[in-house]
Each structure stands twice: as C-alpha cells, then as structure tokens.
Amino acid sequence: MKTHALSPLRKAVALLALAFAPPVLATDIAVPAPPPAAKAESLDVQVPDVELVDQTGRKVRLWTDLVRGHTVAINFIFTRCKTICSPMTATLARVQQELGPKSDVRFISITLDVANDTPERMAKFAEPFKPGPGWSFLTGEPAKVKDALVALGGYVPDKEAHRPTVLVGNAVADSWTRVDGLGSPSRILEAVREARAASAGPSELGSTDSNASAQDAAAAKYFTNTELVDQNGKTHRFYEDLVRGRKVLINFAFTSCKGACSPITKHLADVQAKLGDRVGKDITMITLSVDPANDTPKSLSTFAKKFGVKKGWYFLTGSRENITLVLKKLGGYVDTPDAHNTTLLIGDAATGMWVKSPAMANVENIVHAVEHLNDPK
C-alpha cells in the first residue's frame, strides 16, 4: 500500500521546550495552562498510511480510512493513565457533541501504551465518554503505532510524559495546528472550524491583539479568580493578582508536614535567592496549602519565616472549597495532606508554556528553566 505523504514535517515556532539537563524537564505539566490562539502553532504534517486497529477490532488505515478528505482532531492517550487522559477525552467528547451528530469531523485517539491497550481496553476506556461513530480509538502493532505517533508528534519515550495536546487538521487544505486538550472546548472548536474553512479557501484570523485578548480570557477562565489568602492575611484573586503577566513557580505543602515540605521550602528559598529581585516583579512564587483546615495565614507566616522567604513568594490558604478548586486545576489535590506530590510547576500563562520539575532539582537547572521557559528548541 502506498503511503500518502503531505509536506515534510516542520517544527512549529510555538512548540517551545527547555533545552537543559533532564532532571528539571521531567515532563510537561499534567494539568497544562490554557491554550494559545489556534493559529499559534501552524505546521505541516506527514500522515503515514499504517494499518492500525480500532476499539471494535476493525483494521483501519490511518491515512486512507480516517484522515484523507476529512477534518480531524487527534489526541494521544493510554487507558491506565491516572492524570490527563480522561479529562482530555472528556473535553474532546464535548467538542464532538457541540459539532452534532451530522458532523463530518473525525476524532482519533491513539494509544501511547500499545503493550497494554487492546481494542477491548480501548473500548472500555471510551465507553464513559459516549463517543460518536466518527471517533476511532486506535492501537495495533507496536512498530506501526510508533510510526503514527512519531509522524503526528505524539511520541514520547515515557508515556507519563506526554503532552495534553490535540492535533487538528484538514488533509485537503494541508492545514494543521496543535491546541491544548485540557483547555476550553471552544478553543478546539475554533481550530476545527478554521481547519474546515481552510479547505474552502484562505481565511483570516483575528489580529495579534485580539488573539492575545482571547488567550488572556481563556487563561482567566481556566485558572479562575478564586480568592485565596496569603501568609500576611491578604486576599488575592488567583489568576489576576498572582498569575497574569508573570512567570510562576508553584508547589504544594502544609505546615505540619514531617517529611518533604521543609527541605523543599528551604531548597526553593535558594532558588528565590538566585532569581533575585525578579521575584515579586515578573516572577511569582506560590506555595499552595494542601491542608487548609489547619494552615492559617499565621501558621503559614511562621513556616515561611523559618526559611527566610522574601517578597514575591505567596503561601496560600483559604476556604476548603476555594483551595480545593485551585489545587484540582493544578493537579495538586490530595485526599490527605501526607499524600501530596513534590512537583514544582513552572509556567507562563501568557504563552501557555508549562513544565514540571522535581522540586528538589538542582537550583541552577530550575533557574534555567524559568529564564528559558519560552525559548524555541
């Protein structure tokens, strides 16, 4: 069978990553930031005509049977995923529902765990999301699945490190973009509609200013302006007061912790010292309490002072409802404080670039991550 190839794969300018020692760039953030405007990452894609197997056990060719002549939305998941795969699939399900049962848009989910994901397991994973007939959950022979993942930009050596992105394209127009799979469904819908429109002729997107405004609105909606209280008793709206327009470092802790919290806070104090006066200006550091029932502003203040924390670093608590909402948005919620993760989130809401690092990673590497977060590869 002849493989159909579109234009050669080209790296998109907006695919930003960190080029430094692996210990810091552990993987992309599990709960990523809101997506950039749909046109921010325009690229060419080569679609191989590999034979895969869908959730019904039917053999299908990726190009011939699924992509050729259609607008498609493609994501990458695995059934044992405990973080982003289910929410991302739920977002795509909302997009499919919004498009309606007569839509000709094809949805494709390709496994990142071919050793485990049989057609039966893919079908069981898909069932709660009630996918329509135009949605294929694909597995198959390892080499063929890998060929598809590599060509579509979804391959990662460690499945846990995969990005929550959706590849949206129209093969007729050779129009392809990547958008955030955990952001608002409206952003994916916008990309789908633009891909469909591209097949009928060129279309103009909004101005840079309007795209930036849309990005800001999406970020505000995702992070929310939930009110939290810092160690000085001051109330802040989470997005507008602490995240908007800045690079941010976010970790999770609680003051009565007998394990990692104190060493991590001491370590991050060294990071703050290395970043210098930028913290409190264009960089914000945030520690979110995972024990709001016990962490008062006073106890957080006492905890922070032990480590010489300076301005620009906010130790946040609040009502259980409010702190839980923000923790869940950032993947930091746990049922019991002792079970909290020791991840450091590093991000820039303005660009939508987020990575995660072990909080105890080398100070120099963390600083490099912050300073070069938006550098092209």
Tab-separated table of C-alpha atoms in Angstrom:
chain	number	residue	atom	x	y	z
A	1	MET	CA	0.000	0.000	0.000
A	2	LYS	CA	1.425	3.350	-0.968
A	3	THR	CA	1.949	5.788	1.878
A	4	HIS	CA	0.462	9.205	1.320
A	5	ALA	CA	2.748	11.993	2.469
A	6	LEU	CA	1.861	15.622	2.892
A	7	SER	CA	4.515	18.337	3.086
A	8	PRO	CA	7.592	17.377	5.177
A	9	LEU	CA	7.209	17.742	8.904
A	10	ARG	CA	8.365	21.118	10.090
A	11	LYS	CA	8.878	22.217	13.662
A	12	ALA	CA	6.429	24.929	14.614
A	13	VAL	CA	7.781	28.076	16.180
A	14	ALA	CA	5.282	27.910	19.001
A	15	LEU	CA	6.386	24.461	20.185
A	16	LEU	CA	8.614	25.731	22.927
A	17	ALA	CA	10.664	23.464	25.163
A	18	LEU	CA	13.547	23.586	27.558
A	19	ALA	CA	16.968	22.506	26.325
A	20	PHE	CA	18.803	21.681	29.508
A	21	ALA	CA	19.549	18.836	31.861
A	22	PRO	CA	16.787	16.195	32.052
A	23	PRO	CA	16.297	16.288	35.838
A	24	VAL	CA	14.430	19.576	35.560
A	25	LEU	CA	12.411	18.898	32.465
A	26	ALA	CA	10.783	15.826	33.947
A	27	THR	CA	7.780	16.178	31.686
A	28	ASP	CA	5.198	18.679	30.661
A	29	ILE	CA	2.749	19.703	33.309
A	30	ALA	CA	-0.018	17.195	33.846
A	31	VAL	CA	-2.601	19.904	34.045
A	32	PRO	CA	-1.494	22.343	31.470
A	33	ALA	CA	-2.253	26.024	31.008
A	34	PRO	CA	-4.952	27.365	28.722
A	35	PRO	CA	-4.167	27.047	25.021
A	36	PRO	CA	-2.678	29.702	22.802
A	37	ALA	CA	-4.768	31.030	19.945
A	38	ALA	CA	-5.404	28.246	17.449
A	39	LYS	CA	-3.113	29.700	14.782
A	40	ALA	CA	-0.200	29.974	17.178
A	41	GLU	CA	1.212	26.620	16.098
A	42	SER	CA	0.632	26.123	12.393
A	43	LEU	CA	2.614	23.212	10.943
A	44	ASP	CA	2.850	20.658	8.192
A	45	VAL	CA	2.178	17.000	8.991
A	46	GLN	CA	3.049	13.765	7.232
A	47	VAL	CA	0.377	11.141	7.785
A	48	PRO	CA	1.559	7.548	7.310
A	49	ASP	CA	-0.881	5.006	5.916
A	50	VAL	CA	-0.121	2.452	8.610
A	51	GLU	CA	-2.645	-0.239	9.441
A	52	LEU	CA	-3.979	0.076	12.994
A	53	VAL	CA	-6.872	-1.483	14.918
A	54	ASP	CA	-9.824	0.428	16.351
A	55	GLN	CA	-11.804	-0.234	19.524
A	56	THR	CA	-14.132	-2.616	17.712
A	57	GLY	CA	-11.244	-4.777	16.489
A	58	ARG	CA	-11.574	-3.474	12.931
A	59	LYS	CA	-8.360	-2.918	10.947
A	60	VAL	CA	-8.125	0.594	9.543
A	61	ARG	CA	-5.517	2.520	7.612
A	62	LEU	CA	-4.703	5.808	9.259
A	63	TRP	CA	-4.482	7.878	6.092
A	64	THR	CA	-6.784	6.074	3.686
A	65	ASP	CA	-9.643	5.239	6.019
A	66	LEU	CA	-9.582	8.004	8.616
A	67	VAL	CA	-7.695	11.143	7.616
A	68	ARG	CA	-7.909	11.533	3.836
A	69	GLY	CA	-10.523	14.073	2.818
A	70	HIS	CA	-11.559	14.957	6.373
A	71	THR	CA	-11.030	17.450	9.135
A	72	VAL	CA	-9.624	15.509	12.072
A	73	ALA	CA	-8.905	16.022	15.765
A	74	ILE	CA	-6.225	13.648	17.055
A	75	ASN	CA	-5.034	13.103	20.614
A	76	PHE	CA	-2.773	10.623	22.357
A	77	ILE	CA	-3.876	8.656	25.409
A	78	PHE	CA	-3.481	5.390	27.297
A	79	THR	CA	-6.109	3.549	29.270
A	80	ARG	CA	-4.182	3.212	32.544
A	81	CYS	CA	-3.464	6.943	32.667
A	82	LYS	CA	-4.380	8.463	36.036
A	83	THR	CA	-3.910	12.117	35.140
A	84	ILE	CA	-4.739	13.937	31.919
A	85	CYS	CA	-6.137	11.294	29.561
A	86	SER	CA	-9.682	11.101	30.921
A	87	PRO	CA	-10.185	14.883	31.252
A	88	MET	CA	-8.718	15.413	27.783
A	89	THR	CA	-11.037	12.769	26.307
A	90	ALA	CA	-13.976	14.362	28.110
A	91	THR	CA	-13.073	17.711	26.536
A	92	LEU	CA	-12.997	16.149	23.061
A	93	ALA	CA	-16.335	14.474	23.774
A	94	ARG	CA	-17.828	17.901	24.472
A	95	VAL	CA	-16.384	19.152	21.183
A	96	GLN	CA	-17.933	16.236	19.296
A	97	GLN	CA	-21.282	16.849	20.972
A	98	GLU	CA	-21.109	20.524	20.099
A	99	LEU	CA	-20.451	19.718	16.438
A	100	GLY	CA	-23.507	17.488	16.381
A	101	PRO	CA	-24.279	14.013	15.021
A	102	LYS	CA	-24.154	15.110	11.365
A	103	SER	CA	-20.614	16.466	11.583
A	104	ASP	CA	-18.035	15.031	9.191
A	105	VAL	CA	-15.158	15.724	11.581
A	106	ARG	CA	-13.219	12.600	12.501
A	107	PHE	CA	-11.897	12.109	16.043
A	108	ILE	CA	-8.878	9.858	16.569
A	109	SER	CA	-7.302	8.756	19.864
A	110	ILE	CA	-4.060	6.792	19.548
A	111	THR	CA	-2.632	4.748	22.397
A	112	LEU	CA	0.732	5.511	23.942
A	113	ASP	CA	0.755	2.098	25.652
A	114	VAL	CA	0.414	-0.474	22.906
A	115	ALA	CA	1.670	-3.270	25.171
A	116	ASN	CA	-1.380	-2.924	27.408
A	117	ASP	CA	-4.082	-1.271	25.306
A	118	THR	CA	-6.008	-3.925	23.445
A	119	PRO	CA	-9.075	-2.986	21.388
A	120	GLU	CA	-11.238	-4.230	24.259
A	121	ARG	CA	-9.481	-1.994	26.779
A	122	MET	CA	-9.698	0.956	24.422
A	123	ALA	CA	-13.442	0.342	24.052
A	124	LYS	CA	-13.899	0.142	27.821
A	125	PHE	CA	-11.916	3.376	28.283
A	126	ALA	CA	-14.018	5.128	25.636
A	127	GLU	CA	-17.412	3.966	26.892
A	128	PRO	CA	-17.988	6.582	29.657
A	129	PHE	CA	-17.433	9.391	27.157
A	130	LYS	CA	-20.118	8.133	24.755
A	131	PRO	CA	-18.080	8.727	21.593
A	132	GLY	CA	-20.000	9.080	18.360
A	133	PRO	CA	-19.461	6.854	15.310
A	134	GLY	CA	-16.805	9.186	13.914
A	135	TRP	CA	-14.357	8.553	16.762
A	136	SER	CA	-11.690	5.848	16.499
A	137	PHE	CA	-9.616	4.682	19.466
A	138	LEU	CA	-6.567	3.090	17.896
A	139	THR	CA	-3.990	0.506	18.897
A	140	GLY	CA	-2.107	-2.091	16.854
A	141	GLU	CA	1.333	-3.498	16.211
A	142	PRO	CA	3.988	-1.628	18.212
A	143	ALA	CA	6.100	-0.551	15.238
A	144	LYS	CA	3.080	0.755	13.318
A	145	VAL	CA	1.668	2.599	16.305
A	146	LYS	CA	5.066	4.188	16.905
A	147	ASP	CA	5.277	5.255	13.242
A	148	ALA	CA	1.932	7.014	13.626
A	149	LEU	CA	2.869	8.663	16.907
A	150	VAL	CA	6.206	9.918	15.597
A	151	ALA	CA	4.674	11.308	12.401
A	152	LEU	CA	1.893	13.085	14.287
A	153	GLY	CA	4.119	14.499	17.009
A	154	GLY	CA	2.640	12.374	19.779
A	155	TYR	CA	5.522	10.019	20.528
A	156	VAL	CA	7.278	10.195	23.905
A	157	PRO	CA	9.704	7.606	25.350
A	158	ASP	CA	7.804	7.747	28.649
A	159	LYS	CA	4.038	7.692	28.233
A	160	GLU	CA	3.609	9.518	31.544
A	161	ALA	CA	5.409	12.495	29.997
A	162	HIS	CA	3.042	13.037	27.093
A	163	ARG	CA	1.597	16.446	26.314
A	164	PRO	CA	-2.139	17.076	26.619
A	165	THR	CA	-2.346	18.403	23.079
A	166	VAL	CA	-4.806	17.843	20.265
A	167	LEU	CA	-3.636	17.857	16.658
A	168	VAL	CA	-6.331	19.439	14.496
A	169	GLY	CA	-6.025	19.335	10.748
A	170	ASN	CA	-7.574	19.203	7.317
A	171	ALA	CA	-5.748	16.981	4.858
A	172	VAL	CA	-7.305	18.647	1.814
A	173	ALA	CA	-6.022	22.082	2.780
A	174	ASP	CA	-2.817	20.806	4.420
A	175	SER	CA	-3.776	22.903	7.443
A	176	TRP	CA	-2.620	21.635	10.850
A	177	THR	CA	-2.428	23.115	14.328
A	178	ARG	CA	-1.958	21.899	17.876
A	179	VAL	CA	-4.185	23.155	20.662
A	180	ASP	CA	-4.412	22.385	24.359
A	181	GLY	CA	-6.526	19.317	25.097
A	182	LEU	CA	-7.364	20.438	28.613
A	183	GLY	CA	-8.356	23.985	27.844
A	184	SER	CA	-11.768	25.226	26.861
A	185	PRO	CA	-13.600	23.080	24.280
A	186	SER	CA	-14.272	26.326	22.437
A	187	ARG	CA	-10.571	26.607	21.543
A	188	ILE	CA	-10.606	23.168	19.936
A	189	LEU	CA	-13.860	24.008	18.176
A	190	GLU	CA	-12.269	27.164	16.825
A	191	ALA	CA	-9.335	25.171	15.452
A	192	VAL	CA	-11.684	22.594	13.899
A	193	ARG	CA	-13.773	25.276	12.222
A	194	GLU	CA	-10.699	27.022	10.880
A	195	ALA	CA	-9.362	23.746	9.502
A	196	ARG	CA	-12.673	23.097	7.739
A	197	ALA	CA	-12.767	26.634	6.404
A	198	ALA	CA	-9.204	26.301	5.084
A	199	SER	CA	-10.292	23.552	2.709
A	200	ALA	CA	-12.623	26.004	1.001
A	201	GLY	CA	-10.008	28.737	0.679
A	202	PRO	CA	-7.839	31.053	2.746
A	203	SER	CA	-9.303	32.611	5.866
A	204	GLU	CA	-8.073	35.402	8.030
A	205	LEU	CA	-7.775	35.087	11.748
A	206	GLY	CA	-8.030	37.941	14.202
A	207	SER	CA	-5.299	40.426	14.907
A	208	THR	CA	-2.436	39.742	17.293
A	209	ASP	CA	-4.160	41.922	19.856
A	210	SER	CA	-7.434	40.026	19.640
A	211	ASN	CA	-5.608	36.694	19.864
A	212	ALA	CA	-3.735	37.875	22.945
A	213	SER	CA	-7.020	39.007	24.450
A	214	ALA	CA	-8.600	35.633	23.737
A	215	GLN	CA	-5.612	33.872	25.311
A	216	ASP	CA	-5.922	36.003	28.437
A	217	ALA	CA	-9.641	35.298	28.680
A	218	ALA	CA	-9.031	31.561	28.298
A	219	ALA	CA	-6.327	31.636	30.968
A	220	ALA	CA	-8.569	33.548	33.371
A	221	LYS	CA	-11.354	31.042	32.820
A	222	TYR	CA	-9.089	28.071	33.389
A	223	PHE	CA	-7.154	29.246	36.436
A	224	THR	CA	-10.111	31.195	37.812
A	225	ASN	CA	-10.053	34.246	40.057
A	226	THR	CA	-10.778	32.161	43.118
A	227	GLU	CA	-9.900	34.132	46.240
A	228	LEU	CA	-7.118	32.759	48.426
A	229	VAL	CA	-5.345	34.260	51.426
A	230	ASP	CA	-1.581	34.638	51.806
A	231	GLN	CA	0.667	34.339	54.851
A	232	ASN	CA	0.130	38.025	55.620
A	233	GLY	CA	-3.643	37.706	55.679
A	234	LYS	CA	-4.073	39.462	52.316
A	235	THR	CA	-6.699	38.138	49.900
A	236	HIS	CA	-5.712	37.581	46.260
A	237	ARG	CA	-7.615	36.631	43.122
A	238	PHE	CA	-5.585	33.678	41.924
A	239	TYR	CA	-5.256	34.474	38.219
A	240	GLU	CA	-5.471	38.241	38.029
A	241	ASP	CA	-3.364	39.025	41.094
A	242	LEU	CA	-0.785	36.244	41.033
A	243	VAL	CA	-0.530	34.551	37.641
A	244	ARG	CA	-1.426	37.007	34.875
A	245	GLY	CA	1.531	38.528	33.052
A	246	ARG	CA	4.172	36.653	35.037
A	247	LYS	CA	6.211	33.522	35.072
A	248	VAL	CA	5.205	31.444	38.071
A	249	LEU	CA	6.648	28.654	40.186
A	250	ILE	CA	4.052	26.652	42.111
A	251	ASN	CA	4.472	23.878	44.668
A	252	PHE	CA	2.302	22.155	47.279
A	253	ALA	CA	2.965	21.864	51.024
A	254	PHE	CA	1.488	22.019	54.515
A	255	THR	CA	2.944	23.436	57.706
A	256	SER	CA	2.654	20.345	59.932
A	257	CYS	CA	4.411	18.181	57.351
A	258	LYS	CA	7.087	15.915	58.860
A	259	GLY	CA	8.578	14.893	55.550
A	260	ALA	CA	9.472	16.743	52.365
A	261	CYS	CA	7.878	20.167	52.894
A	262	SER	CA	10.617	21.795	54.949
A	263	PRO	CA	13.546	20.581	52.794
A	264	ILE	CA	11.690	21.620	49.649
A	265	THR	CA	10.866	25.073	51.000
A	266	LYS	CA	14.485	25.594	52.051
A	267	HIS	CA	15.623	24.490	48.594
A	268	LEU	CA	13.172	26.811	46.841
A	269	ALA	CA	14.386	29.665	49.051
A	270	ASP	CA	17.763	29.140	47.384
A	271	VAL	CA	16.002	29.312	44.004
A	272	GLN	CA	14.361	32.587	45.050
A	273	ALA	CA	17.722	33.999	46.109
A	274	LYS	CA	19.222	33.027	42.760
A	275	LEU	CA	16.376	34.657	40.819
A	276	GLY	CA	16.886	37.806	42.858
A	277	ASP	CA	14.723	40.886	42.514
A	278	ARG	CA	12.770	39.424	39.603
A	279	VAL	CA	10.678	37.523	42.164
A	280	GLY	CA	7.894	39.927	43.021
A	281	LYS	CA	8.125	41.641	39.635
A	282	ASP	CA	7.880	39.431	36.551
A	283	ILE	CA	8.200	36.186	38.516
A	284	THR	CA	5.856	34.934	41.241
A	285	MET	CA	6.451	32.006	43.577
A	286	ILE	CA	3.407	30.258	45.061
A	287	THR	CA	3.090	27.547	47.688
A	288	LEU	CA	-0.439	26.162	47.942
A	289	SER	CA	-1.524	24.557	51.196
A	290	VAL	CA	-2.925	21.053	50.872
A	291	ASP	CA	-4.218	21.308	54.465
A	292	PRO	CA	-6.453	24.405	54.562
A	293	ALA	CA	-8.280	23.129	57.638
A	294	ASN	CA	-5.124	23.673	59.699
A	295	ASP	CA	-2.969	26.081	57.691
A	296	THR	CA	-3.953	29.583	58.766
A	297	PRO	CA	-2.226	32.724	57.500
A	298	LYS	CA	-0.425	32.886	60.853
A	299	SER	CA	0.924	29.323	60.683
A	300	LEU	CA	1.957	29.833	57.069
A	301	SER	CA	3.758	33.053	58.030
A	302	THR	CA	5.669	31.271	60.781
A	303	PHE	CA	6.550	28.469	58.382
A	304	ALA	CA	7.767	30.863	55.665
A	305	LYS	CA	9.885	32.934	58.044
A	306	LYS	CA	11.851	29.852	59.081
A	307	PHE	CA	13.319	29.734	55.587
A	308	GLY	CA	13.940	33.423	55.008
A	309	VAL	CA	11.246	33.751	52.376
A	310	LYS	CA	11.266	37.172	50.721
A	311	LYS	CA	8.614	39.215	48.932
A	312	GLY	CA	7.060	37.785	45.800
A	313	TRP	CA	6.536	34.335	47.317
A	314	TYR	CA	2.975	33.677	48.429
A	315	PHE	CA	1.965	30.899	50.812
A	316	LEU	CA	-1.734	30.469	50.156
A	317	THR	CA	-4.647	29.024	52.075
A	318	GLY	CA	-8.373	29.749	52.126
A	319	SER	CA	-11.704	28.036	52.427
A	320	ARG	CA	-11.630	24.313	51.687
A	321	GLU	CA	-13.862	24.901	48.668
A	322	ASN	CA	-11.621	27.586	47.205
A	323	ILE	CA	-8.279	25.911	47.811
A	324	THR	CA	-9.617	22.585	46.516
A	325	LEU	CA	-10.743	24.204	43.270
A	326	VAL	CA	-7.301	25.662	42.587
A	327	LEU	CA	-5.471	22.501	43.648
A	328	LYS	CA	-7.562	20.409	41.270
A	329	LYS	CA	-6.875	22.819	38.410
A	330	LEU	CA	-3.151	22.349	39.003
A	331	GLY	CA	-3.123	18.628	39.701
A	332	GLY	CA	-2.176	19.146	43.341
A	333	TYR	CA	-5.301	17.976	45.135
A	334	VAL	CA	-4.998	15.009	47.509
A	335	ASP	CA	-7.439	13.473	49.970
A	336	THR	CA	-4.858	13.505	52.756
A	337	PRO	CA	-2.047	16.090	53.105
A	338	ASP	CA	0.666	13.457	53.556
A	339	ALA	CA	-0.080	12.156	50.044
A	340	HIS	CA	0.735	15.452	48.301
A	341	ASN	CA	3.149	15.453	45.387
A	342	THR	CA	6.561	17.112	45.421
A	343	THR	CA	6.373	18.525	41.941
A	344	LEU	CA	7.318	22.083	41.066
A	345	LEU	CA	5.205	23.628	38.305
A	346	ILE	CA	6.901	26.283	36.180
A	347	GLY	CA	4.785	28.216	33.729
A	348	ASP	CA	3.889	31.298	31.796
A	349	ALA	CA	0.155	31.823	31.360
A	350	ALA	CA	0.748	34.377	28.604
A	351	THR	CA	2.393	31.825	26.311
A	352	GLY	CA	0.698	28.682	27.591
A	353	MET	CA	4.065	27.016	28.203
A	354	TRP	CA	4.185	24.879	31.356
A	355	VAL	CA	6.641	22.259	32.531
A	356	LYS	CA	7.074	20.352	35.746
A	357	SER	CA	10.216	19.568	37.657
A	358	PRO	CA	11.121	17.723	40.827
A	359	ALA	CA	11.061	20.456	43.453
A	360	MET	CA	14.477	19.310	44.685
A	361	ALA	CA	16.110	19.519	41.249
A	362	ASN	CA	19.398	21.388	41.005
A	363	VAL	CA	18.919	25.095	41.783
A	364	GLU	CA	20.777	26.162	38.641
A	365	ASN	CA	18.566	23.944	36.493
A	366	ILE	CA	15.360	25.316	37.991
A	367	VAL	CA	16.563	28.874	37.434
A	368	HIS	CA	17.487	27.982	33.858
A	369	ALA	CA	14.015	26.519	33.366
A	370	VAL	CA	12.415	29.756	34.495
A	371	GLU	CA	14.677	32.021	32.474
A	372	HIS	CA	14.480	29.969	29.269
A	373	LEU	CA	10.911	28.693	29.541
A	374	ASN	CA	9.813	30.267	26.274
A	375	ASP	CA	12.975	29.684	24.267
A	376	PRO	CA	12.495	27.821	20.977
A	377	LYS	CA	14.069	24.377	20.797
